[in-house]
mmCIF file of C-alpha atoms in Angstrom:
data_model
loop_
_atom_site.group_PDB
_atom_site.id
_atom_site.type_symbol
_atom_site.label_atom_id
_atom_site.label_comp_id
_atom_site.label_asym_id
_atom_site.label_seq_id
_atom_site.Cartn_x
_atom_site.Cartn_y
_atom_site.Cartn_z
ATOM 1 C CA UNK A 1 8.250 24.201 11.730
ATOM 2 C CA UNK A 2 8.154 26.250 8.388
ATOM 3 C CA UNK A 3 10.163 23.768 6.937
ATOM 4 C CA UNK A 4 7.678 21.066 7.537
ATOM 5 C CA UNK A 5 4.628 23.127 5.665
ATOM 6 C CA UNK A 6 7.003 23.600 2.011
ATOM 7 C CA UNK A 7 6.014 21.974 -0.613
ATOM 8 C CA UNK A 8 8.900 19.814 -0.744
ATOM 9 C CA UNK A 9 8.331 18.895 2.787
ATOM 10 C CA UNK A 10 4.921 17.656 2.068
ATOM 11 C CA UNK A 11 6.607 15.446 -1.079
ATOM 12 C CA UNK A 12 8.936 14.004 1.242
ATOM 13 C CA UNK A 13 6.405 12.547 3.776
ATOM 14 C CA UNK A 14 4.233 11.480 1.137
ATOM 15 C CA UNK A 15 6.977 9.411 -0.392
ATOM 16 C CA UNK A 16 8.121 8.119 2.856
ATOM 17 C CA UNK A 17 4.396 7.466 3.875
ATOM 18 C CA UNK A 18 3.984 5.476 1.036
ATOM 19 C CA UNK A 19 6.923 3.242 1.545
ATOM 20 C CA UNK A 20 5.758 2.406 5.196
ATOM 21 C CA UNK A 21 4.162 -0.841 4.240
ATOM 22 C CA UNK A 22 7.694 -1.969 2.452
ATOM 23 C CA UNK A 23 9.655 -1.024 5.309
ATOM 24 C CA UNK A 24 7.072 -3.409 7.530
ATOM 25 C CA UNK A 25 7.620 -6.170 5.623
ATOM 26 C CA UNK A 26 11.453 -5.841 5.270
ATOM 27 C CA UNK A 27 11.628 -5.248 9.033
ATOM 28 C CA UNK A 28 9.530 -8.544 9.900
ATOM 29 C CA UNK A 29 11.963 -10.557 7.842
ATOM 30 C CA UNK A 30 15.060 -8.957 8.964
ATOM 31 C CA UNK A 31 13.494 -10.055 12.695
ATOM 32 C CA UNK A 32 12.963 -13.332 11.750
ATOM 33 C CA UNK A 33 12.224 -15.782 13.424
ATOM 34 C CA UNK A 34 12.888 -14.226 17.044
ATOM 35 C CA UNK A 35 11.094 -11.293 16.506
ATOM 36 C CA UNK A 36 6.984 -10.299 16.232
ATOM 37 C CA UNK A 37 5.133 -7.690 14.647
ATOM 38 C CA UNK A 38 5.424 -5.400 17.632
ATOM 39 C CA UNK A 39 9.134 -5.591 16.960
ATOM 40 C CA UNK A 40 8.646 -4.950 13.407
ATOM 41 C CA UNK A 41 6.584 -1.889 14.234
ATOM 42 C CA UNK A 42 8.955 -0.676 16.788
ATOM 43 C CA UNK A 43 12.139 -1.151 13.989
ATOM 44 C CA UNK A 44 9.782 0.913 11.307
ATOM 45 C CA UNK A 45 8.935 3.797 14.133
ATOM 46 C CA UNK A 46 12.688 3.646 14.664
ATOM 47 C CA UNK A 47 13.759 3.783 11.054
ATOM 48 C CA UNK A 48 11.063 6.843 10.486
ATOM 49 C CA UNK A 49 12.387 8.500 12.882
ATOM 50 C CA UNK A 50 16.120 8.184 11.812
ATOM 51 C CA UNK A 51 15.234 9.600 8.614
ATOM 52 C CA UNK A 52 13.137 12.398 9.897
ATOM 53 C CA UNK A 53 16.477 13.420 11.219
ATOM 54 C CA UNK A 54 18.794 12.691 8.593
ATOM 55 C CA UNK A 55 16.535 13.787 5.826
ATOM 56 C CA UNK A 56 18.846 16.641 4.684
ATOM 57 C CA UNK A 57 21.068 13.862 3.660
ATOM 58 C CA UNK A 58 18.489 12.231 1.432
ATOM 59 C CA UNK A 59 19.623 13.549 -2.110
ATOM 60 C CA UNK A 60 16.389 14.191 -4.152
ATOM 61 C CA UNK A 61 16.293 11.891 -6.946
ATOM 62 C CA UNK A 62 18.119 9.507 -5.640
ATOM 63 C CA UNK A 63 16.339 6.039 -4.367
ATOM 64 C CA UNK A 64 14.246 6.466 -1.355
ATOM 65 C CA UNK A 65 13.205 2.929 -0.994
ATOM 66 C CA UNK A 66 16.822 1.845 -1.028
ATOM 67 C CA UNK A 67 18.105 5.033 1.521
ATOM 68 C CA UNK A 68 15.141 3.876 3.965
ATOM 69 C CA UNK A 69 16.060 0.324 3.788
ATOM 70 C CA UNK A 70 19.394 1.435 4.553
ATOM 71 C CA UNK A 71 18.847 2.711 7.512
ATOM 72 C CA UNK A 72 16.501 0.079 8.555
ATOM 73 C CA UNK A 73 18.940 -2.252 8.468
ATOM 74 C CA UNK A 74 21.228 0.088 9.844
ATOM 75 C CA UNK A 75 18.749 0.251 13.161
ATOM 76 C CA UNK A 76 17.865 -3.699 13.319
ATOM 77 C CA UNK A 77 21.839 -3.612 13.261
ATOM 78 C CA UNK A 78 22.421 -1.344 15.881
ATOM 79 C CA UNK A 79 19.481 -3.160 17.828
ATOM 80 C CA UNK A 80 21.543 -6.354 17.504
ATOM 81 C CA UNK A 81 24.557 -5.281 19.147
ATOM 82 C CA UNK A 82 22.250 -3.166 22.254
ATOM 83 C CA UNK A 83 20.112 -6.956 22.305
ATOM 84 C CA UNK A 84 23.589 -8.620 22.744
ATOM 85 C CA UNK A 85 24.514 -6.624 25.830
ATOM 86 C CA UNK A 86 21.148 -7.032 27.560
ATOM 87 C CA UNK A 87 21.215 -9.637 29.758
ATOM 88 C CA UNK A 88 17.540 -10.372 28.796
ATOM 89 C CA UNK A 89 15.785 -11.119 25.136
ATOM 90 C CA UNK A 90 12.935 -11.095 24.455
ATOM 91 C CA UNK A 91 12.351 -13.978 21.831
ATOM 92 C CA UNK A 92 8.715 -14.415 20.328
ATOM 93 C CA UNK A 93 7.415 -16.253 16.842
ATOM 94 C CA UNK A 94 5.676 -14.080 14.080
ATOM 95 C CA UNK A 95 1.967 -14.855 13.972
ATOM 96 C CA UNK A 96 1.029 -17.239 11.119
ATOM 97 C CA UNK A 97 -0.257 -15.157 7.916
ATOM 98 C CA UNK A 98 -3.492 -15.983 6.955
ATOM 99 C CA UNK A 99 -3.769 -18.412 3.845
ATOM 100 C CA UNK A 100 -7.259 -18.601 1.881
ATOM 101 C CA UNK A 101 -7.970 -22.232 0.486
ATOM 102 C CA UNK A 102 -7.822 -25.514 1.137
ATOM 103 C CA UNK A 103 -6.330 -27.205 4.247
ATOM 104 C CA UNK A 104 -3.329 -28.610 1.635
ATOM 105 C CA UNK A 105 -2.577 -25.239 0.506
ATOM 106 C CA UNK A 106 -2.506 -23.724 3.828
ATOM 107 C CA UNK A 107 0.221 -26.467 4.876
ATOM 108 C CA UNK A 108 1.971 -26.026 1.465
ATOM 109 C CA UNK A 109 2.114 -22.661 2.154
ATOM 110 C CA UNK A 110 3.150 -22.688 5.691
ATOM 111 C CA UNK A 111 5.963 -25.519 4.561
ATOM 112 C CA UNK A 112 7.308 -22.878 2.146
ATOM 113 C CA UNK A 113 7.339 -19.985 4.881
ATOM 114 C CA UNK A 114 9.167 -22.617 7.549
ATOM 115 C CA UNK A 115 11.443 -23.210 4.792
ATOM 116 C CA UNK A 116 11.772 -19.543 3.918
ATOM 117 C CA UNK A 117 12.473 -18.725 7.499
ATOM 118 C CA UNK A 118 15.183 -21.413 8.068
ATOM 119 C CA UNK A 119 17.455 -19.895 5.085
ATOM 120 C CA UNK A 120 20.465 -17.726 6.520
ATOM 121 C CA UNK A 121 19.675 -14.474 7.501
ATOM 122 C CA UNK A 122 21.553 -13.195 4.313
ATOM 123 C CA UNK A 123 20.544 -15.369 1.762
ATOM 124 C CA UNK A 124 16.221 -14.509 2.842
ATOM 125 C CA UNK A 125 17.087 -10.796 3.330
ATOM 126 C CA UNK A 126 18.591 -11.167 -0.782
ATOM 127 C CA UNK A 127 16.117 -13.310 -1.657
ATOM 128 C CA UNK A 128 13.212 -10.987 -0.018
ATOM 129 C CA UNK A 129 14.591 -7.639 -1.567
ATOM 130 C CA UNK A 130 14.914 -8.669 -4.866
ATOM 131 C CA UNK A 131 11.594 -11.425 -5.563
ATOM 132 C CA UNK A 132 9.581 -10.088 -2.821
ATOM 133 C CA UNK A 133 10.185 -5.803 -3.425
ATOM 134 C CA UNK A 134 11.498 -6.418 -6.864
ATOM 135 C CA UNK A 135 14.797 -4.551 -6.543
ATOM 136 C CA UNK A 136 17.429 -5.175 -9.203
ATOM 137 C CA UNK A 137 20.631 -7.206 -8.617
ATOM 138 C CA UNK A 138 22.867 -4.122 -8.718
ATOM 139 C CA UNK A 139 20.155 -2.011 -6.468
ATOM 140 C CA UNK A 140 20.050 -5.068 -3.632
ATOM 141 C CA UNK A 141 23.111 -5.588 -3.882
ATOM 142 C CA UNK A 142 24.210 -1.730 -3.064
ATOM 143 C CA UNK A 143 21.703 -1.450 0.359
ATOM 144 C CA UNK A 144 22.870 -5.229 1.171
ATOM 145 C CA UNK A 145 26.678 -3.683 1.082
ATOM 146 C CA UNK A 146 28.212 -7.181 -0.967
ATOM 147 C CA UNK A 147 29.522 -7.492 -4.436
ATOM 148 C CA UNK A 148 26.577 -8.518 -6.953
ATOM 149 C CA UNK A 149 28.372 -11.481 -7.831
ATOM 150 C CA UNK A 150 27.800 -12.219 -3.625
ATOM 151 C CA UNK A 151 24.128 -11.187 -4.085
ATOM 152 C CA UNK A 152 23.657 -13.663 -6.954
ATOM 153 C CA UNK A 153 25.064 -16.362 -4.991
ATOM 154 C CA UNK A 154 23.001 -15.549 -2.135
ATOM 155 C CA UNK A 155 20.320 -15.991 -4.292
ATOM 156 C CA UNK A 156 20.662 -19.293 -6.335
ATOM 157 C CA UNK A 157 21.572 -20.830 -2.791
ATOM 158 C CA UNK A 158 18.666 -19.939 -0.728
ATOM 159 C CA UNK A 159 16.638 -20.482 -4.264
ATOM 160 C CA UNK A 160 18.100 -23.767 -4.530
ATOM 161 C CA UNK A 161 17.596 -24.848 -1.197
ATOM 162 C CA UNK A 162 13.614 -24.029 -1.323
ATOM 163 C CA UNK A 163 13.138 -25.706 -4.483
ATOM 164 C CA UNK A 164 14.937 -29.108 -3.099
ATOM 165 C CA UNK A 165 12.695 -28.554 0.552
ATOM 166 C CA UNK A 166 9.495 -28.564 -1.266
ATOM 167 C CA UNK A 167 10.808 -31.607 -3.611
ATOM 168 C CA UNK A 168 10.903 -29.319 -6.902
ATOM 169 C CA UNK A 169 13.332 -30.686 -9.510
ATOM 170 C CA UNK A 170 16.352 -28.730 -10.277
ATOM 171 C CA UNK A 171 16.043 -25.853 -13.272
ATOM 172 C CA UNK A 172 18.695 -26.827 -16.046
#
């Protein structure tokens, strides 16, 4: 329990504190579309808690975002596989966010997020970490465990594919 009181203890769950709201969002669109928030939540708790244990093998310095993503994934994986061998699922839809404006922006904007959630798995997860959390090529590309060259394909595909669902033309 000493440990816990240190100063670097205290650094450590502020930084991991503050990247709660980035693991949420990566969890509910790892989980898409069969999972819901709860699932989401649960994934995060689980995730927290993996790192609360393996934090002596978080090198300070080093990227916590991407290590905590890491294992997130690492835990939806894991959850996967258990899921598979359970004779029941539990499948649910992800409540609708809520869009300000117009009735033609709402249904743009839920078009785009239909669209968004029909890509493969891989190419939203590479299009989410690097538009959506703004990681680099080389840094997504690292916690996503594929070449960059892979990751930049991912991308211009599932790019590509939203730009022809919501009938924009083609970038040159």
């Amino acid at each position: 329990m000493a440990e816990q009181n240190s100063p670097g203890a205290d650094a450590f769950t502020l930084a991991v504190a503050a990247e709660i709201p980035r693991l949420r969002r990566f969890a509910r669109v790892l989980l898409r579309p069969i999972g819901g928030a709860d699932a989401a939540d649960d994934l995060v708790q689980e995730t927290l808690l993996r790192a609360i244990v393996a934090r002596s093998q978080f090198a300070p310095g080093t990227n916590l975002r991407a290590w905590l993503f890491t294992i997130l994934r690492h835990a939806r994986a894991a959850g996967a596989r258990r899921d598979a061998r359970s004779p029941v699922v539990a499948r649910t839809e992800l409540p609708e966010a809520v869009i300000s404006g117009g009735q033609e922006e709402r249904e743009a904007m839920r078009e785009l997020a239909n669209r968004f959630n029909a890509l493969p798995p891989v190419q939203r997860e590479a299009l989410w970490l690097v538009v959506v959390e703004g990681m680099d090529y080389a840094e997504a590309a690292a916690l996503m465990r594929v070449p960059p060259g892979t990751l930049r394909s991912r991308l211009s595909r599932a790019r590509e594919s939203l730009r022809r669902a919501i009938g924009m033309p083609r970038e040159e």
